[in-house]
DNA sequence: CCCATTGTACGAGAGCTGTCGTAATTCTAC
DNA sequence: GTAGAATTACGACAGCTCTCGTACAATGGG
């Protein structure tokens, strides 16, 4: 069998996605980071392409939370598992939600980076 | 003393508000309900005006989570504690986030209500 | 002062969450 | 078939979360 259908992954249907679950999935820093990378870098990435500060087991856990809450879809291709945002489903169910969360995360990242630049040089003197 | 200053409540400053914390605060059904009621019914409501399906202790807990994450502000007036959304701070930090979450919650509420109407009368529990 | 109203604090318990390490599974390449 | 790479599954653990009940504090009116 050359098909990848042997390993099917459970996804919630569009109707089963709940806004509370989506918000909860996005409220973890690691998962938010995954989603931001998916949104910015590519539509579909293998899990191994993410450089996360946790073990593989923990990564698997976070990807599963994202998938089971309806934020991402996953499928196998060879030994790799590719992940992509369920942009269409989310935009249909909750228009603008994903974009504003991603925008908020970007703004916060910029703000925190700027804070670090203004804080550090004076006191600590350590910079990247 | 007629002042209400005796009981001060700790709030995060605008700069301390984190998007992960806001999303986590909004990911609980009870808290999302509180926020929706604050957004729709009034700008400032006493805690006792919320008809929540939990005990007073639990309500206090949820209001504290919302306050400490920066979603709401609270102050005392007499024996009452009034709560209001920090709309300005949130809109400045995360433009559009609060609105899209509230919109998503409204859409989902309508959708679930419609599903219940089409599910129940016809088959009374059997669905494809 | 006493009391009703309103909300807090504290302690507790059940359950979920994030994390890890190790063992197992699936696919590709030889 | 064998080896290797990518990922999952399982069991375990500490910590957090949601919930409650009871006891306590602050305000306003008699």
PDB file of C-alpha atoms (C1' of nucleotides) in Angstrom:
ATOM      1  CA  UNK A   1       0.000   0.000   0.000  1.00  0.00           C
ATOM      2  CA  UNK A   2       1.358   3.350  -0.984  1.00  0.00           C
ATOM      3  CA  UNK A   3      -1.621   5.070   0.551  1.00  0.00           C
ATOM      4  CA  UNK A   4      -1.422   6.987   3.739  1.00  0.00           C
ATOM      5  CA  UNK A   5      -4.953   6.101   4.688  1.00  0.00           C
ATOM      6  CA  UNK A   6      -3.892   3.382   7.062  1.00  0.00           C
ATOM      7  CA  UNK A   7      -3.266   5.883   9.816  1.00  0.00           C
ATOM      8  CA  UNK A   8      -6.315   8.026  10.063  1.00  0.00           C
ATOM      9  CA  UNK A   9      -6.447  10.874  12.516  1.00  0.00           C
ATOM     10  CA  UNK A  10      -9.582  11.916  14.341  1.00  0.00           C
ATOM     11  CA  UNK A  11     -10.688  15.458  13.616  1.00  0.00           C
ATOM     12  CA  UNK A  12     -13.767  17.255  14.869  1.00  0.00           C
ATOM     13  CA  UNK A  13     -16.202  18.196  12.138  1.00  0.00           C
ATOM     14  CA  UNK A  14     -16.762  21.860  11.524  1.00  0.00           C
ATOM     15  CA  UNK A  15     -19.979  21.764  13.523  1.00  0.00           C
ATOM     16  CA  UNK A  16     -18.241  20.248  16.504  1.00  0.00           C
ATOM     17  CA  UNK A  17     -15.691  23.031  16.904  1.00  0.00           C
ATOM     18  CA  UNK A  18     -16.332  25.161  19.996  1.00  0.00           C
ATOM     19  CA  UNK A  19     -15.020  28.626  20.570  1.00  0.00           C
ATOM     20  CA  UNK A  20     -14.105  27.782  24.167  1.00  0.00           C
ATOM     21  CA  UNK A  21     -11.995  24.889  22.951  1.00  0.00           C
ATOM     22  CA  UNK A  22     -10.293  27.018  20.333  1.00  0.00           C
ATOM     23  CA  UNK A  23      -9.493  29.723  22.869  1.00  0.00           C
ATOM     24  CA  UNK A  24      -8.202  27.167  25.304  1.00  0.00           C
ATOM     25  CA  UNK A  25      -6.002  25.609  22.651  1.00  0.00           C
ATOM     26  CA  UNK A  26      -4.586  29.007  21.767  1.00  0.00           C
ATOM     27  CA  UNK A  27      -4.007  30.035  25.376  1.00  0.00           C
ATOM     28  CA  UNK A  28      -0.893  27.891  25.783  1.00  0.00           C
ATOM     29  CA  UNK A  29       2.363  29.612  24.791  1.00  0.00           C
ATOM     30  CA  UNK A  30       3.734  26.568  22.992  1.00  0.00           C
ATOM     31  CA  UNK A  31       0.568  26.015  21.040  1.00  0.00           C
ATOM     32  CA  UNK A  32       0.227  29.681  20.181  1.00  0.00           C
ATOM     33  CA  UNK A  33       3.775  29.545  18.893  1.00  0.00           C
ATOM     34  CA  UNK A  34       2.954  26.559  16.714  1.00  0.00           C
ATOM     35  CA  UNK A  35      -0.085  28.297  15.286  1.00  0.00           C
ATOM     36  CA  UNK A  36       1.843  31.483  14.595  1.00  0.00           C
ATOM     37  CA  UNK A  37       4.520  29.544  12.767  1.00  0.00           C
ATOM     38  CA  UNK A  38       1.900  27.725  10.718  1.00  0.00           C
ATOM     39  CA  UNK A  39       0.280  31.025   9.839  1.00  0.00           C
ATOM     40  CA  UNK A  40       3.491  32.785   8.881  1.00  0.00           C
ATOM     41  CA  UNK A  41       5.872  30.260   7.474  1.00  0.00           C
ATOM     42  CA  UNK A  42       3.814  27.764   5.573  1.00  0.00           C
ATOM     43  CA  UNK A  43       0.459  26.187   5.234  1.00  0.00           C
ATOM     44  CA  UNK A  44       1.636  22.704   5.958  1.00  0.00           C
ATOM     45  CA  UNK A  45       4.619  21.807   8.065  1.00  0.00           C
ATOM     46  CA  UNK A  46       5.962  18.571   9.421  1.00  0.00           C
ATOM     47  CA  UNK A  47       6.059  18.368  13.190  1.00  0.00           C
ATOM     48  CA  UNK A  48       9.813  17.998  13.034  1.00  0.00           C
ATOM     49  CA  UNK A  49      10.131  21.439  11.455  1.00  0.00           C
ATOM     50  CA  UNK A  50       9.085  23.115  14.653  1.00  0.00           C
ATOM     51  CA  UNK A  51      11.859  23.951  17.054  1.00  0.00           C
ATOM     52  CA  UNK A  52      10.012  23.721  20.328  1.00  0.00           C
ATOM     53  CA  UNK A  53      11.541  23.879  23.807  1.00  0.00           C
ATOM     54  CA  UNK A  54       9.842  20.661  24.889  1.00  0.00           C
ATOM     55  CA  UNK A  55      10.284  16.963  24.334  1.00  0.00           C
ATOM     56  CA  UNK A  56       8.757  15.091  21.431  1.00  0.00           C
ATOM     57  CA  UNK A  57       6.147  13.562  23.673  1.00  0.00           C
ATOM     58  CA  UNK A  58       5.039  16.977  24.798  1.00  0.00           C
ATOM     59  CA  UNK A  59       4.984  18.239  21.226  1.00  0.00           C
ATOM     60  CA  UNK A  60       2.735  15.378  20.257  1.00  0.00           C
ATOM     61  CA  UNK A  61       0.439  16.295  23.115  1.00  0.00           C
ATOM     62  CA  UNK A  62       0.191  19.924  22.011  1.00  0.00           C
ATOM     63  CA  UNK A  63      -0.412  19.023  18.381  1.00  0.00           C
ATOM     64  CA  UNK A  64      -3.172  16.715  19.481  1.00  0.00           C
ATOM     65  CA  UNK A  65      -4.831  19.428  21.566  1.00  0.00           C
ATOM     66  CA  UNK A  66      -4.718  21.732  18.553  1.00  0.00           C
ATOM     67  CA  UNK A  67      -6.159  19.060  16.287  1.00  0.00           C
ATOM     68  CA  UNK A  68      -8.896  17.928  18.662  1.00  0.00           C
ATOM     69  CA  UNK A  69     -10.007  21.496  19.269  1.00  0.00           C
ATOM     70  CA  UNK A  70     -10.312  22.039  15.518  1.00  0.00           C
ATOM     71  CA  UNK A  71      -7.508  24.566  15.108  1.00  0.00           C
ATOM     72  CA  UNK A  72      -5.313  22.439  12.863  1.00  0.00           C
ATOM     73  CA  UNK A  73      -5.683  19.467  10.557  1.00  0.00           C
ATOM     74  CA  UNK A  74      -3.086  16.751  10.257  1.00  0.00           C
ATOM     75  CA  UNK A  75      -2.364  13.976   7.802  1.00  0.00           C
ATOM     76  CA  UNK A  76       0.449  11.577   7.160  1.00  0.00           C
ATOM     77  CA  UNK A  77       2.817  11.641   4.243  1.00  0.00           C
ATOM     78  CA  UNK A  78       5.448   8.991   4.519  1.00  0.00           C
ATOM     79  CA  UNK A  79       6.978   9.039   7.947  1.00  0.00           C
ATOM     80  CA  UNK A  80       6.099  12.670   8.359  1.00  0.00           C
ATOM     81  CA  UNK A  81       2.916  14.130   9.753  1.00  0.00           C
ATOM     82  CA  UNK A  82       1.941  17.426   8.192  1.00  0.00           C
ATOM     83  CA  UNK A  83      -0.051  20.042  10.032  1.00  0.00           C
ATOM     84  CA  UNK A  84      -1.999  22.968   8.676  1.00  0.00           C
ATOM     85  CA  UNK A  85      -4.400  25.548  10.058  1.00  0.00           C
ATOM     86  CA  UNK A  86      -8.094  24.941   9.457  1.00  0.00           C
ATOM     87  CA  UNK A  87      -8.404  28.483   8.211  1.00  0.00           C
ATOM     88  CA  UNK A  88     -11.558  27.965   6.186  1.00  0.00           C
ATOM     89  CA  UNK A  89     -13.470  26.246   8.941  1.00  0.00           C
ATOM     90  CA  UNK A  90     -12.409  28.725  11.586  1.00  0.00           C
ATOM     91  CA  UNK A  91     -13.122  31.748   9.426  1.00  0.00           C
ATOM     92  CA  UNK A  92     -16.551  30.401   8.606  1.00  0.00           C
ATOM     93  CA  UNK A  93     -17.455  29.600  12.184  1.00  0.00           C
ATOM     94  CA  UNK A  94     -15.767  32.544  13.872  1.00  0.00           C
ATOM     95  CA  UNK A  95     -15.037  35.292  11.333  1.00  0.00           C
ATOM     96  CA  UNK A  96     -11.966  37.293  12.195  1.00  0.00           C
ATOM     97  CA  UNK A  97     -11.148  35.361  15.346  1.00  0.00           C
ATOM     98  CA  UNK A  98      -8.018  33.633  14.131  1.00  0.00           C
ATOM     99  CA  UNK A  99      -6.693  36.766  12.462  1.00  0.00           C
ATOM    100  CA  UNK A 100      -7.168  38.913  15.524  1.00  0.00           C
ATOM    101  CA  UNK A 101      -5.551  36.336  17.791  1.00  0.00           C
ATOM    102  CA  UNK A 102      -2.570  36.102  15.451  1.00  0.00           C
ATOM    103  CA  UNK A 103      -2.416  39.859  15.199  1.00  0.00           C
ATOM    104  CA  UNK A 104      -2.563  40.175  18.970  1.00  0.00           C
ATOM    105  CA  UNK A 105       0.225  37.647  19.371  1.00  0.00           C
ATOM    106  CA  UNK A 106       2.370  39.492  16.843  1.00  0.00           C
ATOM    107  CA  UNK A 107       1.792  42.831  18.517  1.00  0.00           C
ATOM    108  CA  UNK A 108       2.632  41.389  21.901  1.00  0.00           C
ATOM    109  CA  UNK A 109       5.780  39.744  20.583  1.00  0.00           C
ATOM    110  CA  UNK A 110       6.956  43.050  19.140  1.00  0.00           C
ATOM    111  CA  UNK A 111       6.057  44.886  22.299  1.00  0.00           C
ATOM    112  CA  UNK A 112       7.906  42.433  24.523  1.00  0.00           C
ATOM    113  CA  UNK A 113      10.946  42.515  22.268  1.00  0.00           C
ATOM    114  CA  UNK A 114      10.967  46.307  22.394  1.00  0.00           C
ATOM    115  CA  UNK A 115      10.625  46.241  26.175  1.00  0.00           C
ATOM    116  CA  UNK A 116      13.575  43.905  26.410  1.00  0.00           C
ATOM    117  CA  UNK A 117      15.682  46.245  24.269  1.00  0.00           C
ATOM    118  CA  UNK A 118      14.868  49.267  26.413  1.00  0.00           C
ATOM    119  CA  UNK A 119      15.195  47.439  29.701  1.00  0.00           C
ATOM    120  CA  UNK A 120      18.289  45.376  29.239  1.00  0.00           C
ATOM    121  CA  UNK A 121      21.042  47.689  27.930  1.00  0.00           C
ATOM    122  CA  UNK A 122      20.867  49.996  30.918  1.00  0.00           C
ATOM    123  CA  UNK A 123      20.752  47.465  33.699  1.00  0.00           C
ATOM    124  CA  UNK A 124      21.793  44.034  32.613  1.00  0.00           C
ATOM    125  CA  UNK A 125      23.697  44.834  29.472  1.00  0.00           C
ATOM    126  CA  UNK A 126      22.908  41.573  27.738  1.00  0.00           C
ATOM    127  CA  UNK A 127      21.579  41.623  24.246  1.00  0.00           C
ATOM    128  CA  UNK A 128      20.934  39.179  21.407  1.00  0.00           C
TER     129      UNK A 128
ATOM    130  CA  UNK B   1     -15.521  56.528  56.389  1.00  0.00           C
ATOM    131  CA  UNK B   2     -17.677  56.789  53.352  1.00  0.00           C
ATOM    132  CA  UNK B   3     -14.745  56.087  51.075  1.00  0.00           C
ATOM    133  CA  UNK B   4     -14.463  52.889  49.129  1.00  0.00           C
ATOM    134  CA  UNK B   5     -10.714  53.094  49.090  1.00  0.00           C
ATOM    135  CA  UNK B   6     -10.326  50.751  52.010  1.00  0.00           C
ATOM    136  CA  UNK B   7     -10.745  47.740  49.819  1.00  0.00           C
ATOM    137  CA  UNK B   8      -8.431  48.109  46.911  1.00  0.00           C
ATOM    138  CA  UNK B   9      -8.286  45.462  44.207  1.00  0.00           C
ATOM    139  CA  UNK B  10      -5.135  44.447  42.387  1.00  0.00           C
ATOM    140  CA  UNK B  11      -5.261  44.928  38.641  1.00  0.00           C
ATOM    141  CA  UNK B  12      -2.539  44.280  36.100  1.00  0.00           C
ATOM    142  CA  UNK B  13      -1.345  47.380  34.335  1.00  0.00           C
ATOM    143  CA  UNK B  14      -1.963  47.590  30.633  1.00  0.00           C
ATOM    144  CA  UNK B  15       1.596  46.547  29.908  1.00  0.00           C
ATOM    145  CA  UNK B  16       1.274  43.449  32.036  1.00  0.00           C
ATOM    146  CA  UNK B  17      -1.687  42.020  30.147  1.00  0.00           C
ATOM    147  CA  UNK B  18      -0.755  38.945  28.120  1.00  0.00           C
ATOM    148  CA  UNK B  19      -2.714  37.545  25.228  1.00  0.00           C
ATOM    149  CA  UNK B  20      -2.287  33.999  26.528  1.00  0.00           C
ATOM    150  CA  UNK B  21      -3.816  35.028  29.828  1.00  0.00           C
ATOM    151  CA  UNK B  22      -6.708  36.772  28.123  1.00  0.00           C
ATOM    152  CA  UNK B  23      -7.416  33.761  25.921  1.00  0.00           C
ATOM    153  CA  UNK B  24      -7.227  31.445  28.900  1.00  0.00           C
ATOM    154  CA  UNK B  25      -9.614  33.643  30.860  1.00  0.00           C
ATOM    155  CA  UNK B  26     -12.076  33.633  27.959  1.00  0.00           C
ATOM    156  CA  UNK B  27     -11.827  29.885  27.371  1.00  0.00           C
ATOM    157  CA  UNK B  28     -13.996  29.003  30.357  1.00  0.00           C
ATOM    158  CA  UNK B  29     -17.735  28.843  29.604  1.00  0.00           C
ATOM    159  CA  UNK B  30     -18.730  30.630  32.790  1.00  0.00           C
ATOM    160  CA  UNK B  31     -16.243  33.415  32.279  1.00  0.00           C
ATOM    161  CA  UNK B  32     -17.153  33.798  28.622  1.00  0.00           C
ATOM    162  CA  UNK B  33     -20.754  34.120  29.733  1.00  0.00           C
ATOM    163  CA  UNK B  34     -19.819  36.840  32.206  1.00  0.00           C
ATOM    164  CA  UNK B  35     -17.914  38.735  29.560  1.00  0.00           C
ATOM    165  CA  UNK B  36     -20.721  38.455  27.049  1.00  0.00           C
ATOM    166  CA  UNK B  37     -23.206  39.777  29.576  1.00  0.00           C
ATOM    167  CA  UNK B  38     -20.897  42.667  30.418  1.00  0.00           C
ATOM    168  CA  UNK B  39     -20.536  43.478  26.742  1.00  0.00           C
ATOM    169  CA  UNK B  40     -24.237  43.317  25.945  1.00  0.00           C
ATOM    170  CA  UNK B  41     -26.169  44.404  28.998  1.00  0.00           C
ATOM    171  CA  UNK B  42     -24.167  47.118  30.654  1.00  0.00           C
ATOM    172  CA  UNK B  43     -20.776  48.581  31.169  1.00  0.00           C
ATOM    173  CA  UNK B  44     -20.701  48.014  34.872  1.00  0.00           C
ATOM    174  CA  UNK B  45     -22.609  45.342  36.716  1.00  0.00           C
ATOM    175  CA  UNK B  46     -22.570  44.130  40.288  1.00  0.00           C
ATOM    176  CA  UNK B  47     -21.482  40.538  40.690  1.00  0.00           C
ATOM    177  CA  UNK B  48     -24.872  39.726  42.160  1.00  0.00           C
ATOM    178  CA  UNK B  49     -26.576  40.703  38.915  1.00  0.00           C
ATOM    179  CA  UNK B  50     -25.126  37.693  37.162  1.00  0.00           C
ATOM    180  CA  UNK B  51     -27.210  34.567  37.358  1.00  0.00           C
ATOM    181  CA  UNK B  52     -24.506  31.960  37.216  1.00  0.00           C
ATOM    182  CA  UNK B  53     -24.936  28.214  37.751  1.00  0.00           C
ATOM    183  CA  UNK B  54     -22.190  28.084  40.369  1.00  0.00           C
ATOM    184  CA  UNK B  55     -21.773  28.996  44.008  1.00  0.00           C
ATOM    185  CA  UNK B  56     -20.733  32.421  45.239  1.00  0.00           C
ATOM    186  CA  UNK B  57     -17.245  31.179  45.997  1.00  0.00           C
ATOM    187  CA  UNK B  58     -16.834  29.942  42.466  1.00  0.00           C
ATOM    188  CA  UNK B  59     -18.168  33.183  41.048  1.00  0.00           C
ATOM    189  CA  UNK B  60     -15.609  35.091  43.070  1.00  0.00           C
ATOM    190  CA  UNK B  61     -12.940  32.827  41.648  1.00  0.00           C
ATOM    191  CA  UNK B  62     -14.000  33.447  38.052  1.00  0.00           C
ATOM    192  CA  UNK B  63     -14.250  37.187  38.516  1.00  0.00           C
ATOM    193  CA  UNK B  64     -10.777  37.175  39.986  1.00  0.00           C
ATOM    194  CA  UNK B  65      -9.382  35.251  37.028  1.00  0.00           C
ATOM    195  CA  UNK B  66     -10.963  37.757  34.676  1.00  0.00           C
ATOM    196  CA  UNK B  67      -9.591  40.673  36.666  1.00  0.00           C
ATOM    197  CA  UNK B  68      -6.082  39.275  37.100  1.00  0.00           C
ATOM    198  CA  UNK B  69      -5.831  38.484  33.404  1.00  0.00           C
ATOM    199  CA  UNK B  70      -6.783  42.078  32.572  1.00  0.00           C
ATOM    200  CA  UNK B  71     -10.146  41.379  30.960  1.00  0.00           C
ATOM    201  CA  UNK B  72     -12.253  43.240  33.501  1.00  0.00           C
ATOM    202  CA  UNK B  73     -11.806  45.962  36.078  1.00  0.00           C
ATOM    203  CA  UNK B  74     -13.563  45.956  39.423  1.00  0.00           C
ATOM    204  CA  UNK B  75     -14.207  48.487  42.156  1.00  0.00           C
ATOM    205  CA  UNK B  76     -16.352  48.676  45.222  1.00  0.00           C
ATOM    206  CA  UNK B  77     -19.416  50.818  45.722  1.00  0.00           C
ATOM    207  CA  UNK B  78     -21.047  50.227  49.047  1.00  0.00           C
ATOM    208  CA  UNK B  79     -21.496  46.522  49.581  1.00  0.00           C
ATOM    209  CA  UNK B  80     -21.489  45.932  45.868  1.00  0.00           C
ATOM    210  CA  UNK B  81     -18.538  45.234  43.625  1.00  0.00           C
ATOM    211  CA  UNK B  82     -18.957  46.525  40.130  1.00  0.00           C
ATOM    212  CA  UNK B  83     -17.290  44.934  37.142  1.00  0.00           C
ATOM    213  CA  UNK B  84     -16.645  46.321  33.689  1.00  0.00           C
ATOM    214  CA  UNK B  85     -14.733  45.254  30.628  1.00  0.00           C
ATOM    215  CA  UNK B  86     -11.343  46.884  30.080  1.00  0.00           C
ATOM    216  CA  UNK B  87     -12.357  47.657  26.545  1.00  0.00           C
ATOM    217  CA  UNK B  88      -9.911  50.488  26.000  1.00  0.00           C
ATOM    218  CA  UNK B  89      -6.887  48.590  27.239  1.00  0.00           C
ATOM    219  CA  UNK B  90      -7.762  45.440  25.330  1.00  0.00           C
ATOM    220  CA  UNK B  91      -8.526  47.268  22.108  1.00  0.00           C
ATOM    221  CA  UNK B  92      -5.249  49.113  22.338  1.00  0.00           C
ATOM    222  CA  UNK B  93      -3.170  46.043  23.074  1.00  0.00           C
ATOM    223  CA  UNK B  94      -5.013  43.587  20.858  1.00  0.00           C
ATOM    224  CA  UNK B  95      -7.136  45.422  18.297  1.00  0.00           C
ATOM    225  CA  UNK B  96     -10.244  43.533  17.338  1.00  0.00           C
ATOM    226  CA  UNK B  97      -9.588  40.584  19.607  1.00  0.00           C
ATOM    227  CA  UNK B  98     -12.369  41.162  22.098  1.00  0.00           C
ATOM    228  CA  UNK B  99     -14.896  41.958  19.393  1.00  0.00           C
ATOM    229  CA  UNK B 100     -14.117  38.862  17.379  1.00  0.00           C
ATOM    230  CA  UNK B 101     -14.279  36.637  20.447  1.00  0.00           C
ATOM    231  CA  UNK B 102     -17.628  38.131  21.406  1.00  0.00           C
ATOM    232  CA  UNK B 103     -18.841  37.802  17.842  1.00  0.00           C
ATOM    233  CA  UNK B 104     -17.680  34.204  17.722  1.00  0.00           C
ATOM    234  CA  UNK B 105     -19.468  33.440  20.975  1.00  0.00           C
ATOM    235  CA  UNK B 106     -22.666  35.027  19.694  1.00  0.00           C
ATOM    236  CA  UNK B 107     -22.525  33.112  16.435  1.00  0.00           C
ATOM    237  CA  UNK B 108     -21.920  29.859  18.270  1.00  0.00           C
ATOM    238  CA  UNK B 109     -24.770  30.523  20.690  1.00  0.00           C
ATOM    239  CA  UNK B 110     -27.156  31.125  17.794  1.00  0.00           C
ATOM    240  CA  UNK B 111     -25.889  28.080  15.964  1.00  0.00           C
ATOM    241  CA  UNK B 112     -26.280  25.814  18.978  1.00  0.00           C
ATOM    242  CA  UNK B 113     -29.749  27.150  19.667  1.00  0.00           C
ATOM    243  CA  UNK B 114     -30.735  26.479  16.066  1.00  0.00           C
ATOM    244  CA  UNK B 115     -29.284  22.977  16.239  1.00  0.00           C
ATOM    245  CA  UNK B 116     -31.275  22.245  19.362  1.00  0.00           C
ATOM    246  CA  UNK B 117     -34.466  23.365  17.637  1.00  0.00           C
ATOM    247  CA  UNK B 118     -33.901  21.143  14.619  1.00  0.00           C
ATOM    248  CA  UNK B 119     -32.625  18.184  16.600  1.00  0.00           C
ATOM    249  CA  UNK B 120     -35.105  17.787  19.371  1.00  0.00           C
ATOM    250  CA  UNK B 121     -38.598  17.914  17.829  1.00  0.00           C
ATOM    251  CA  UNK B 122     -37.957  15.583  14.901  1.00  0.00           C
ATOM    252  CA  UNK B 123     -36.027  12.641  16.186  1.00  0.00           C
ATOM    253  CA  UNK B 124     -35.765  13.288  19.909  1.00  0.00           C
ATOM    254  CA  UNK B 125     -32.203  12.181  20.244  1.00  0.00           C
ATOM    255  CA  UNK B 126     -31.236  10.324  17.081  1.00  0.00           C
ATOM    256  CA  UNK B 127     -29.004  12.106  14.667  1.00  0.00           C
ATOM    257  CA  UNK B 128     -26.844  11.224  11.721  1.00  0.00           C
TER     258      UNK B 128
ATOM    259  C1'  DC C   1     -25.535  48.288  68.384  1.00  0.00           C
ATOM    260  C1'  DC C   2     -27.677  44.547  65.542  1.00  0.00           C
ATOM    261  C1'  DC C   3     -28.822  42.707  61.266  1.00  0.00           C
ATOM    262  C1'  DA C   4     -29.235  41.937  56.363  1.00  0.00           C
ATOM    263  C1'  DT C   5     -26.703  42.193  52.111  1.00  0.00           C
ATOM    264  C1'  DT C   6     -22.718  41.485  49.559  1.00  0.00           C
ATOM    265  C1'  DG C   7     -18.674  39.544  48.679  1.00  0.00           C
ATOM    266  C1'  DT C   8     -13.854  37.341  50.435  1.00  0.00           C
ATOM    267  C1'  DA C   9     -10.743  33.853  52.446  1.00  0.00           C
ATOM    268  C1'  DC C  10      -9.569  29.445  53.414  1.00  0.00           C
ATOM    269  C1'  DG C  11      -9.338  24.641  53.019  1.00  0.00           C
ATOM    270  C1'  DA C  12     -10.497  20.739  50.550  1.00  0.00           C
ATOM    271  C1'  DG C  13     -11.348  17.372  46.785  1.00  0.00           C
ATOM    272  C1'  DA C  14     -11.843  15.688  41.962  1.00  0.00           C
ATOM    273  C1'  DG C  15     -10.163  16.237  37.562  1.00  0.00           C
ATOM    274  C1'  DC C  16      -7.512  18.199  33.964  1.00  0.00           C
ATOM    275  C1'  DT C  17      -2.856  19.872  32.088  1.00  0.00           C
ATOM    276  C1'  DG C  18       1.944  20.036  30.852  1.00  0.00           C
ATOM    277  C1'  DT C  19       5.911  17.580  31.176  1.00  0.00           C
ATOM    278  C1'  DC C  20       8.934  13.689  30.728  1.00  0.00           C
ATOM    279  C1'  DG C  21      11.134   8.938  29.533  1.00  0.00           C
ATOM    280  C1'  DT C  22      10.767   4.646  27.488  1.00  0.00           C
ATOM    281  C1'  DA C  23       8.768   1.352  24.447  1.00  0.00           C
ATOM    282  C1'  DA C  24       6.286   0.598  20.282  1.00  0.00           C
ATOM    283  C1'  DT C  25       4.666   1.740  15.508  1.00  0.00           C
ATOM    284  C1'  DT C  26       4.956   3.205  10.690  1.00  0.00           C
ATOM    285  C1'  DC C  27       7.374   4.212   6.638  1.00  0.00           C
ATOM    286  C1'  DT C  28      11.760   4.637   3.577  1.00  0.00           C
ATOM    287  C1'  DA C  29      16.061   2.990   1.930  1.00  0.00           C
ATOM    288  C1'  DC C  30      19.218  -0.533   1.223  1.00  0.00           C
TER     289       DC C  30
ATOM    290  C1'  DG D   1      14.936  -8.541   6.086  1.00  0.00           C
ATOM    291  C1'  DT D   2      17.498  -4.926   8.490  1.00  0.00           C
ATOM    292  C1'  DA D   3      18.555  -0.369   9.828  1.00  0.00           C
ATOM    293  C1'  DG D   4      17.170   4.203  10.522  1.00  0.00           C
ATOM    294  C1'  DA D   5      14.142   8.223  10.888  1.00  0.00           C
ATOM    295  C1'  DA D   6       9.759  10.244  12.398  1.00  0.00           C
ATOM    296  C1'  DT D   7       6.199  10.037  15.385  1.00  0.00           C
ATOM    297  C1'  DT D   8       2.823   7.820  18.777  1.00  0.00           C
ATOM    298  C1'  DA D   9       1.327   5.446  22.989  1.00  0.00           C
ATOM    299  C1'  DC D  10       1.662   4.589  27.626  1.00  0.00           C
ATOM    300  C1'  DG D  11       2.508   5.414  32.333  1.00  0.00           C
ATOM    301  C1'  DA D  12       3.882   8.589  35.638  1.00  0.00           C
ATOM    302  C1'  DC D  13       4.351  12.913  38.122  1.00  0.00           C
ATOM    303  C1'  DA D  14       3.731  17.772  39.902  1.00  0.00           C
ATOM    304  C1'  DG D  15       0.889  21.565  39.484  1.00  0.00           C
ATOM    305  C1'  DC D  16      -3.025  24.026  38.261  1.00  0.00           C
ATOM    306  C1'  DT D  17      -8.261  24.557  37.824  1.00  0.00           C
ATOM    307  C1'  DC D  18     -12.961  24.357  39.023  1.00  0.00           C
ATOM    308  C1'  DT D  19     -15.910  23.422  42.398  1.00  0.00           C
ATOM    309  C1'  DC D  20     -17.864  23.602  46.950  1.00  0.00           C
ATOM    310  C1'  DG D  21     -18.968  24.747  52.045  1.00  0.00           C
ATOM    311  C1'  DT D  22     -18.136  27.335  55.911  1.00  0.00           C
ATOM    312  C1'  DA D  23     -16.449  31.073  58.297  1.00  0.00           C
ATOM    313  C1'  DC D  24     -15.224  35.908  58.034  1.00  0.00           C
ATOM    314  C1'  DA D  25     -15.226  41.074  56.681  1.00  0.00           C
ATOM    315  C1'  DA D  26     -17.261  45.458  54.985  1.00  0.00           C
ATOM    316  C1'  DT D  27     -21.171  48.408  54.083  1.00  0.00           C
ATOM    317  C1'  DG D  28     -25.802  50.500  54.946  1.00  0.00           C
ATOM    318  C1'  DG D  29     -30.210  50.797  57.454  1.00  0.00           C
ATOM    319  C1'  DG D  30     -33.003  50.150  61.585  1.00  0.00           C
TER     320       DG D  30
END
